């Protein structure tokens, strides 16, 4: 105890113990458990144990991409802010959000489309492996799927967890069963905090494996 209070590391440790206990002995594929528990830790919502869908080997493929210097692209600055900067630095991984980019804003206004749509188009032109973490805008997820179909980008992973009511479920379902590696939160739930939590869960697994 510190100053009569539980230290942050102990709080997190105890939280994960509670999550494990309340999952009632449920098991997940290697690497998936850490993602599911991290999302539940972030949201206190056990529905994610059933709602999170993973393509085959998605976690391992994502970690391999991160080790190869992948760039993480978010659809909100909130998601970007939620990704552990210290862990990114340790692993030499870059994370970006183009939503506030002046060129993106101008182009979106001129074309009469959302900035989320244009930001995906600009992100598709970035070099190296790309991991997309979409937690807010279904239009970003829809445009990203179109870009994949057009052959303009081949993401190492798509994290599709936008939250809301309009086009959210439909946008997520575009990826289920497809060839692009994905982590999708089926249904209406999600959010920028969930997108960041999934990215962090992947990063923390690498840090642990590398012994940082």
Coordinates of N, CA and C in Angstrom, one line a residue:
X1 N 0.8 -1.2 0.0 CA 0.0 0.0 0.0 C 0.9 1.3 0.0
X2 N 0.4 2.3 -0.7 CA 1.1 3.6 -0.7 C 0.2 4.7 -0.2
X3 N 0.6 5.4 0.8 CA -0.2 6.4 1.4 C -1.7 5.9 1.7
X4 N -1.8 4.7 2.1 CA -3.1 4.1 2.5 C -3.9 3.7 1.3
X5 N -3.3 3.7 0.1 CA -4.0 3.4 -1.1 C -3.3 2.3 -1.9
X6 N -4.1 1.5 -2.6 CA -3.5 0.4 -3.4 C -2.7 1.0 -4.6
X7 N -1.4 0.6 -4.8 CA -0.6 1.1 -5.9 C -1.3 0.7 -7.3
X8 N -1.1 1.6 -8.3 CA -1.8 1.3 -9.6 C -1.5 -0.1 -10.2
X9 N -0.2 -0.5 -10.0 CA 0.1 -1.9 -10.6 C -0.7 -3.0 -9.9
X10 N -0.9 -2.8 -8.6 CA -1.6 -3.8 -7.8 C -3.1 -3.7 -8.1
X11 N -3.6 -2.5 -8.4 CA -5.0 -2.4 -8.8 C -5.3 -3.1 -10.1
X12 N -4.3 -2.9 -11.1 CA -4.5 -3.6 -12.4 C -4.4 -5.1 -12.2
X13 N -3.4 -5.6 -11.4 CA -3.2 -7.0 -11.2 C -4.5 -7.6 -10.6
X14 N -5.0 -6.9 -9.6 CA -6.3 -7.4 -8.9 C -7.4 -7.4 -9.9
X15 N -7.5 -6.4 -10.7 CA -8.6 -6.3 -11.7 C -8.6 -7.5 -12.6
X16 N -7.4 -7.8 -13.1 CA -7.3 -8.9 -14.0 C -7.6 -10.3 -13.3
X17 N -7.3 -10.4 -12.1 CA -7.7 -11.6 -11.3 C -9.2 -11.7 -11.2
X18 N -9.9 -10.6 -11.0 CA -11.3 -10.6 -10.9 C -11.9 -11.0 -12.3
X19 N -11.4 -10.4 -13.3 CA -11.9 -10.7 -14.7 C -11.7 -12.2 -15.0
X20 N -10.6 -12.7 -14.7 CA -10.3 -14.1 -14.9 C -11.3 -15.0 -14.1
X21 N -11.5 -14.6 -12.9 CA -12.5 -15.4 -12.1 C -13.9 -15.3 -12.6
X22 N -14.3 -14.1 -13.0 CA -15.7 -14.0 -13.5 C -15.9 -14.5 -14.9
X23 N -14.8 -14.8 -15.6 CA -15.0 -15.5 -16.9 C -15.3 -17.0 -16.7
X24 N -15.1 -17.4 -15.4 CA -15.6 -18.8 -15.1 C -14.8 -19.9 -15.8
X25 N -13.5 -19.7 -15.9 CA -12.8 -20.8 -16.5 C -12.8 -20.9 -18.1
X26 N -13.4 -19.9 -18.7 CA -13.4 -19.9 -20.2 C -12.0 -19.7 -20.7
X27 N -11.7 -20.4 -21.8 CA -10.4 -20.3 -22.4 C -10.5 -19.7 -23.8
X28 N -9.4 -19.1 -24.2 CA -9.3 -18.5 -25.5 C -8.0 -18.9 -26.2
X29 N -7.9 -18.7 -27.5 CA -6.7 -19.1 -28.2 C -5.5 -18.3 -27.7
X30 N -4.3 -18.8 -27.9 CA -3.1 -18.0 -27.4 C -3.1 -16.6 -28.0
X31 N -2.9 -15.7 -27.1 CA -2.8 -14.3 -27.5 C -4.2 -13.6 -27.5
X32 N -5.2 -14.4 -27.7 CA -6.6 -13.8 -27.8 C -7.0 -13.4 -26.3
X33 N -6.7 -14.3 -25.4 CA -7.1 -14.1 -24.0 C -6.7 -12.7 -23.5
X34 N -5.4 -12.3 -23.8 CA -4.9 -11.0 -23.4 C -5.7 -9.9 -24.0
X35 N -6.1 -10.0 -25.2 CA -6.9 -9.0 -25.9 C -8.3 -8.9 -25.2
X36 N -8.9 -10.0 -25.1 CA -10.3 -10.0 -24.5 C -10.3 -9.4 -23.1
X37 N -9.3 -9.8 -22.3 CA -9.3 -9.4 -20.9 C -8.9 -7.9 -20.8
X38 N -8.1 -7.4 -21.7 CA -7.7 -6.0 -21.7 C -8.9 -5.1 -22.1
X39 N -9.7 -5.6 -23.0 CA -10.9 -4.9 -23.4 C -11.9 -4.9 -22.3
X40 N -12.1 -6.0 -21.6 CA -13.0 -6.0 -20.5 C -12.5 -5.1 -19.4
X41 N -11.2 -5.1 -19.1 CA -10.6 -4.3 -18.1 C -10.9 -2.8 -18.4
X42 N -10.9 -2.4 -19.7 CA -11.1 -1.1 -20.1 C -12.5 -0.6 -20.0
X43 N -13.4 -1.6 -20.2 CA -14.9 -1.2 -20.3 C -15.7 -1.8 -19.2
X44 N -15.2 -2.7 -18.4 CA -16.0 -3.4 -17.4 C -17.2 -4.1 -18.0
X45 N -17.1 -4.5 -19.2 CA -18.2 -5.1 -20.0 C -17.8 -6.5 -20.4
X46 N -18.4 -7.5 -19.8 CA -18.1 -8.9 -20.1 C -18.7 -9.4 -21.4
X47 N -19.6 -8.6 -22.0 CA -20.1 -8.9 -23.3 C -19.0 -9.1 -24.4
X48 N -17.9 -8.4 -24.2 CA -16.8 -8.5 -25.2 C -16.2 -9.9 -25.3
X49 N -16.4 -10.7 -24.2 CA -15.9 -12.1 -24.3 C -16.6 -12.9 -25.4
X50 N -17.8 -12.5 -25.7 CA -18.6 -13.1 -26.8 C -18.6 -12.3 -28.1
X51 N -18.5 -11.0 -28.0 CA -18.7 -10.1 -29.1 C -17.4 -9.9 -30.0
X52 N -16.2 -10.1 -29.3 CA -15.0 -9.9 -30.1 C -14.8 -11.1 -31.0
X53 N -14.6 -10.9 -32.3 CA -14.3 -11.9 -33.3 C -12.9 -11.8 -33.8
X54 N -12.2 -12.9 -33.9 CA -10.8 -12.8 -34.4 C -10.7 -13.7 -35.6
X55 N -10.1 -13.2 -36.7 CA -9.8 -14.1 -37.8 C -8.7 -15.0 -37.4
X56 N -8.4 -16.1 -38.2 CA -7.4 -17.1 -37.8 C -6.0 -16.5 -37.7
X57 N -5.4 -16.7 -36.6 CA -4.0 -16.2 -36.4 C -3.9 -14.7 -36.4
X58 N -5.0 -14.0 -36.2 CA -5.0 -12.5 -36.3 C -4.0 -11.9 -35.3
X59 N -3.9 -12.4 -34.1 CA -3.1 -11.8 -33.1 C -1.6 -12.0 -33.4
X60 N -1.3 -13.2 -33.8 CA 0.1 -13.5 -34.1 C 0.6 -12.8 -35.4
X61 N -0.3 -12.7 -36.4 CA 0.0 -11.9 -37.6 C 0.2 -10.5 -37.3
X62 N -0.6 -9.9 -36.4 CA -0.5 -8.5 -36.0 C 0.8 -8.3 -35.3
X63 N 1.2 -9.2 -34.4 CA 2.4 -9.0 -33.6 C 3.6 -9.1 -34.6
X64 N 3.6 -10.0 -35.5 CA 4.7 -10.1 -36.5 C 4.8 -8.8 -37.3
X65 N 3.6 -8.2 -37.6 CA 3.7 -6.9 -38.4 C 4.2 -5.8 -37.5
X66 N 3.9 -5.7 -36.3 CA 4.4 -4.7 -35.3 C 5.9 -4.9 -35.2
X67 N 6.4 -6.1 -35.1 CA 7.8 -6.4 -35.0 C 8.6 -5.9 -36.3
X68 N 7.8 -5.9 -37.4 CA 8.4 -5.5 -38.7 C 8.3 -4.0 -38.9
X69 N 7.8 -3.3 -37.9 CA 7.8 -1.8 -38.0 C 6.5 -1.3 -38.5
X70 N 5.4 -2.0 -38.3 CA 4.1 -1.5 -38.7 C 3.7 -0.2 -38.2
X71 N 2.9 0.6 -38.9 CA 2.3 1.8 -38.4 C 0.9 1.5 -38.0
X72 N 0.5 2.0 -36.9 CA -0.9 1.9 -36.4 C -1.6 3.2 -36.8
X73 N -2.7 3.0 -37.5 CA -3.5 4.1 -38.0 C -4.9 4.1 -37.2
X74 N -5.2 5.2 -36.5 CA -6.5 5.3 -35.8 C -7.4 6.2 -36.5
X75 N -8.7 6.1 -36.2 CA -9.7 7.0 -36.8 C -10.0 8.2 -35.9
X76 N -9.5 8.2 -34.7 CA -9.7 9.4 -33.8 C -8.4 9.7 -33.0
X77 N -8.3 10.9 -32.7 CA -7.2 11.3 -31.8 C -7.4 10.7 -30.4
X78 N -8.6 10.5 -30.0 CA -8.9 9.8 -28.7 C -8.2 8.4 -28.7
X79 N -8.4 7.7 -29.7 CA -7.8 6.3 -29.8 C -6.3 6.4 -29.8
X80 N -5.8 7.4 -30.6 CA -4.4 7.6 -30.6 C -3.8 7.9 -29.2
X81 N -4.5 8.8 -28.5 CA -4.1 9.2 -27.2 C -4.1 8.0 -26.2
X82 N -5.0 7.0 -26.4 CA -5.1 5.9 -25.5 C -4.1 4.8 -25.7
X83 N -3.3 4.9 -26.8 CA -2.3 3.9 -27.0 C -1.0 4.3 -26.3
X84 N -0.5 3.3 -25.6 CA 0.7 3.5 -24.7 C 1.9 4.1 -25.5
X85 N 2.2 5.3 -25.3 CA 3.3 5.9 -26.0 C 4.7 5.3 -25.6
X86 N 4.8 5.0 -24.3 CA 6.1 4.4 -23.8 C 6.3 3.0 -24.4
X87 N 5.2 2.3 -24.6 CA 5.4 1.0 -25.2 C 5.7 1.1 -26.7
X88 N 5.0 2.0 -27.4 CA 5.3 2.3 -28.8 C 6.8 2.6 -29.0
X89 N 7.3 3.4 -28.1 CA 8.7 3.9 -28.2 C 9.7 2.7 -27.9
X90 N 9.4 1.8 -27.0 CA 10.2 0.7 -26.7 C 10.3 -0.2 -27.9
X91 N 9.2 -0.4 -28.6 CA 9.1 -1.3 -29.8 C 9.5 -0.6 -31.1
X92 N 9.6 0.7 -31.1 CA 9.9 1.4 -32.3 C 8.8 1.4 -33.3
X93 N 7.6 1.5 -32.7 CA 6.3 1.4 -33.5 C 5.7 2.8 -33.6
X94 N 5.2 3.2 -34.8 CA 4.6 4.5 -34.9 C 3.1 4.4 -34.9
X95 N 2.4 5.3 -34.3 CA 0.9 5.4 -34.4 C 0.5 6.8 -34.9
X96 N -0.4 6.9 -35.8 CA -0.8 8.1 -36.4 C -2.4 8.2 -36.5
X97 N -2.8 9.4 -36.5 CA -4.2 9.7 -36.8 C -4.2 10.9 -37.8
X98 N -4.9 10.7 -38.9 CA -4.9 11.8 -40.0 C -6.2 12.6 -40.0
X99 N -7.0 12.4 -39.0 CA -8.3 13.1 -39.0 C -8.2 14.6 -38.9
X100 N -7.2 15.1 -38.2 CA -7.0 16.5 -38.0 C -6.0 17.1 -39.1
X101 N -5.6 16.3 -40.0 CA -4.7 16.8 -41.0 C -5.4 17.8 -41.9
X102 N -4.7 18.9 -42.2 CA -5.3 20.0 -42.9 C -5.7 19.6 -44.3
X103 N -4.9 18.8 -45.0 CA -5.2 18.4 -46.3 C -6.4 17.5 -46.4
X104 N -6.5 16.6 -45.3 CA -7.6 15.7 -45.2 C -8.9 16.5 -45.1
X105 N -8.9 17.5 -44.2 CA -10.0 18.4 -43.9 C -10.5 19.1 -45.2
X106 N -9.5 19.7 -45.9 CA -9.8 20.4 -47.2 C -10.4 19.5 -48.2
X107 N -9.9 18.4 -48.4 CA -10.3 17.4 -49.4 C -11.7 16.9 -49.1
X108 N -11.9 16.6 -47.8 CA -13.3 16.1 -47.4 C -14.3 17.2 -47.6
X109 N -14.0 18.4 -47.3 CA -15.0 19.5 -47.5 C -15.3 19.7 -49.0
X110 N -14.2 19.6 -49.8 CA -14.4 19.8 -51.3 C -15.2 18.7 -51.9
X111 N -15.0 17.5 -51.4 CA -15.7 16.4 -52.0 C -17.1 16.1 -51.4
X112 N -17.3 16.7 -50.2 CA -18.6 16.5 -49.5 C -18.7 15.1 -48.9
X113 N -17.5 14.6 -48.4 CA -17.5 13.3 -47.7 C -16.9 13.5 -46.3
X114 N -16.9 12.5 -45.5 CA -16.4 12.6 -44.2 C -14.9 12.6 -44.2
X115 N -14.3 13.3 -43.1 CA -12.8 13.2 -43.0 C -12.4 11.8 -42.7
X116 N -13.2 11.0 -42.1 CA -12.8 9.6 -41.8 C -12.6 8.9 -43.1
X117 N -13.4 9.1 -44.1 CA -13.3 8.5 -45.4 C -11.9 8.9 -46.1
X118 N -11.7 10.2 -46.1 CA -10.5 10.7 -46.7 C -9.2 10.3 -46.0
X119 N -9.3 10.2 -44.6 CA -8.2 9.8 -43.8 C -7.8 8.4 -44.2
X120 N -8.7 7.5 -44.4 CA -8.4 6.2 -44.8 C -7.7 6.1 -46.2
X121 N -8.1 6.9 -47.1 CA -7.5 7.0 -48.4 C -6.0 7.5 -48.3
X122 N -5.8 8.5 -47.4 CA -4.4 9.0 -47.3 C -3.6 7.9 -46.5
X123 N -4.2 7.3 -45.5 CA -3.4 6.3 -44.8 C -3.0 5.1 -45.6
X124 N -3.8 4.8 -46.6 CA -3.6 3.6 -47.4 C -2.3 3.8 -48.2
X125 N -1.8 5.1 -48.3 CA -0.6 5.4 -49.1 C 0.6 5.4 -48.2
X126 N 0.5 5.2 -47.0 CA 1.6 5.1 -46.1 C 2.5 3.9 -46.4
X127 N 3.8 4.0 -46.2 CA 4.6 2.8 -46.5 C 4.6 1.8 -45.3
X128 N 5.1 0.6 -45.6 CA 5.2 -0.5 -44.6 C 3.9 -1.1 -44.2
X129 N 4.0 -2.1 -43.3 CA 2.8 -2.8 -42.9 C 1.9 -1.8 -42.1
X130 N 0.6 -2.0 -42.2 CA -0.4 -1.1 -41.6 C -1.4 -1.8 -40.8
X131 N -1.6 -1.3 -39.6 CA -2.7 -1.8 -38.7 C -3.7 -0.7 -38.5
X132 N -4.9 -1.0 -38.9 CA -5.9 0.1 -38.7 C -6.8 -0.2 -37.5
X133 N -6.9 0.8 -36.6 CA -7.7 0.7 -35.4 C -8.8 1.7 -35.5
X134 N -10.0 1.1 -35.9 CA -11.2 2.0 -36.1 C -12.2 1.8 -34.9
X135 N -12.3 2.9 -34.1 CA -13.2 2.8 -33.0 C -14.4 3.7 -33.0
X136 N -14.5 4.5 -34.0 CA -15.6 5.6 -34.0 C -16.4 5.7 -35.2
X137 N -15.7 5.7 -36.4 CA -16.4 6.0 -37.6 C -16.6 4.8 -38.5
X138 N -17.9 4.4 -38.7 CA -18.2 3.3 -39.6 C -17.8 3.7 -41.0
X139 N -17.9 5.0 -41.4 CA -17.5 5.4 -42.7 C -16.0 5.1 -43.0
X140 N -15.2 5.2 -42.0 CA -13.8 4.8 -42.1 C -13.7 3.3 -42.4
X141 N -14.4 2.5 -41.7 CA -14.4 1.1 -41.9 C -14.9 0.7 -43.3
X142 N -16.0 1.3 -43.7 CA -16.5 1.1 -45.0 C -15.6 1.4 -46.2
X143 N -15.0 2.6 -46.0 CA -14.0 3.1 -47.1 C -12.8 2.2 -47.1
X144 N -12.4 1.8 -45.9 CA -11.2 0.9 -45.8 C -11.5 -0.4 -46.5
X145 N -12.7 -1.0 -46.3 CA -13.0 -2.2 -47.0 C -13.0 -2.0 -48.5
X146 N -13.5 -0.9 -49.0 CA -13.5 -0.6 -50.4 C -12.1 -0.5 -51.0
X147 N -11.2 0.1 -50.2 CA -9.8 0.3 -50.6 C -9.1 -1.1 -50.7
X148 N -9.5 -2.0 -49.8 CA -8.9 -3.4 -49.8 C -9.4 -4.1 -51.1
X149 N -10.7 -3.9 -51.3 CA -11.3 -4.6 -52.5 C -10.7 -4.0 -53.8
X150 N -10.3 -2.8 -53.8 CA -9.7 -2.1 -55.0 C -8.2 -2.5 -55.1
X151 N -7.7 -3.1 -54.1 CA -6.2 -3.5 -54.1 C -5.3 -2.3 -53.8
X152 N -5.9 -1.3 -53.2 CA -5.1 -0.1 -52.8 C -4.3 -0.3 -51.5
X153 N -4.7 -1.2 -50.7 CA -4.1 -1.4 -49.4 C -4.3 -2.9 -49.0
X154 N -3.4 -3.5 -48.3 CA -3.5 -4.8 -47.7 C -3.1 -4.7 -46.2
X155 N -4.0 -4.4 -45.4 CA -3.7 -4.2 -43.9 C -3.2 -5.5 -43.3
X156 N -2.2 -5.3 -42.4 CA -1.8 -6.5 -41.6 C -2.8 -6.9 -40.6
X157 N -3.7 -5.9 -40.2 CA -4.8 -6.2 -39.3 C -5.8 -5.0 -39.4
X158 N -7.0 -5.3 -39.3 CA -8.1 -4.3 -39.2 C -8.8 -4.6 -37.8
X159 N -8.7 -3.6 -36.9 CA -9.4 -3.6 -35.7 C -10.7 -2.8 -35.9
X160 N -11.8 -3.4 -36.0 CA -13.1 -2.8 -36.4 C -14.0 -2.8 -35.2
X161 N -14.0 -1.7 -34.4 CA -14.9 -1.6 -33.2 C -15.6 -0.3 -33.1
X162 N -16.1 0.3 -34.2 CA -16.8 1.6 -34.1 C -18.1 1.3 -33.2
X163 N -18.5 2.4 -32.6 CA -19.7 2.3 -31.7 C -20.8 3.2 -32.3
X164 N -22.1 2.8 -32.1 CA -23.1 3.6 -32.6 C -24.3 2.8 -33.2
X165 N -25.1 3.5 -34.0 CA -26.4 3.0 -34.4 C -26.5 2.9 -36.0
X166 N -25.9 3.9 -36.7 CA -26.1 4.0 -38.1 C -24.9 3.4 -38.9
X167 N -25.1 2.3 -39.6 CA -24.1 1.6 -40.4 C -23.0 1.0 -39.6
X168 N -23.1 0.9 -38.3 CA -22.1 0.4 -37.5 C -22.0 -1.1 -37.7
X169 N -23.1 -1.8 -37.5 CA -23.2 -3.3 -37.6 C -22.8 -3.7 -39.0
X170 N -23.4 -3.0 -40.0 CA -23.1 -3.4 -41.4 C -21.6 -3.2 -41.7
X171 N -21.0 -2.2 -41.3 CA -19.6 -1.9 -41.6 C -18.7 -3.0 -41.0
X172 N -19.0 -3.4 -39.8 CA -18.2 -4.5 -39.1 C -18.4 -5.8 -39.9
X173 N -19.6 -6.1 -40.3 CA -19.9 -7.4 -40.9 C -19.2 -7.6 -42.2
X174 N -18.8 -6.4 -42.9 CA -18.1 -6.5 -44.1 C -16.8 -7.3 -44.0
X175 N -16.2 -7.4 -42.8 CA -14.9 -8.0 -42.7 C -15.0 -9.5 -42.2
X176 N -16.1 -9.8 -41.6 CA -16.2 -11.1 -41.0 C -16.1 -12.2 -42.1
X177 N -15.2 -13.1 -41.9 CA -15.0 -14.2 -42.9 C -14.2 -13.8 -44.1
X178 N -13.7 -12.6 -44.1 CA -12.9 -12.2 -45.3 C -11.5 -12.6 -45.1
X179 N -10.7 -12.2 -46.1 CA -9.3 -12.6 -46.2 C -8.4 -11.7 -45.3
X180 N -8.8 -10.5 -45.1 CA -8.0 -9.5 -44.3 C -8.0 -9.9 -42.8
X181 N -6.9 -10.0 -42.1 CA -6.9 -10.3 -40.7 C -7.7 -9.2 -39.9
X182 N -8.5 -9.7 -39.0 CA -9.3 -8.7 -38.3 C -9.6 -9.1 -36.8
X183 N -9.9 -8.0 -36.1 CA -10.5 -8.2 -34.7 C -11.7 -7.3 -34.8
X184 N -12.9 -7.9 -34.7 CA -14.1 -7.1 -34.9 C -15.0 -7.3 -33.6
X185 N -15.6 -6.2 -33.2 CA -16.6 -6.3 -32.1 C -18.0 -6.3 -32.7
X186 N -18.6 -7.4 -32.8 CA -19.9 -7.5 -33.4 C -21.0 -6.7 -32.6
X187 N -21.9 -6.2 -33.3 CA -23.0 -5.4 -32.7 C -22.7 -3.9 -32.6
X188 N -23.4 -3.2 -31.8 CA -23.3 -1.8 -31.7 C -22.2 -1.3 -30.8
X189 N -21.7 -2.1 -29.9 CA -20.7 -1.7 -28.9 C -19.3 -1.5 -29.5
X190 N -18.5 -0.7 -28.9 CA -17.2 -0.4 -29.3 C -16.7 0.9 -28.8
X191 N -15.9 1.6 -29.5 CA -15.4 2.9 -29.1 C -13.9 3.1 -29.3
X192 N -13.5 4.3 -29.2 CA -12.1 4.6 -29.4 C -11.2 3.9 -28.2
X193 N -11.8 3.9 -27.0 CA -11.1 3.3 -25.9 C -10.9 1.8 -26.2
X194 N -11.9 1.1 -26.8 CA -11.8 -0.3 -27.1 C -10.7 -0.5 -28.2
X195 N -10.7 0.3 -29.2 CA -9.7 0.2 -30.2 C -8.3 0.4 -29.6
X196 N -8.1 1.4 -28.7 CA -6.8 1.6 -28.1 C -6.4 0.4 -27.2
X197 N -7.4 -0.2 -26.5 CA -7.2 -1.3 -25.6 C -6.7 -2.5 -26.4
X198 N -7.2 -2.8 -27.6 CA -6.8 -3.9 -28.4 C -5.4 -3.7 -28.9
X199 N -5.1 -2.5 -29.3 CA -3.7 -2.2 -29.7 C -2.7 -2.4 -28.6
X200 N -3.1 -1.8 -27.4 CA -2.2 -2.0 -26.2 C -2.0 -3.4 -25.9
X201 N -3.1 -4.2 -25.9 CA -2.9 -5.7 -25.6 C -1.9 -6.3 -26.5
X202 N -1.9 -6.0 -27.8 CA -0.9 -6.5 -28.7 C 0.5 -6.0 -28.4
X203 N 0.6 -4.7 -28.1 CA 1.9 -4.2 -27.8 C 2.5 -4.8 -26.5
X204 N 1.6 -4.9 -25.5 CA 2.1 -5.5 -24.2 C 2.6 -6.9 -24.3
X205 N 1.9 -7.7 -25.2 CA 2.4 -9.0 -25.4 C 3.8 -9.0 -26.0
X206 N 4.1 -8.1 -26.9 CA 5.4 -8.0 -27.5 C 6.4 -7.6 -26.5
X207 N 6.1 -6.6 -25.7 CA 7.0 -6.1 -24.7 C 7.4 -7.3 -23.7
X208 N 6.4 -8.0 -23.3 CA 6.6 -9.1 -22.4 C 7.5 -10.2 -23.0
X209 N 7.2 -10.5 -24.3 CA 8.0 -11.5 -25.0 C 9.4 -11.1 -25.2
X210 N 9.6 -9.8 -25.5 CA 11.0 -9.3 -25.7 C 11.7 -9.0 -24.4
X211 N 11.0 -9.0 -23.3 CA 11.7 -8.8 -22.0 C 12.0 -7.4 -21.7
X212 N 11.3 -6.4 -22.2 CA 11.6 -5.0 -21.9 C 11.2 -4.7 -20.5

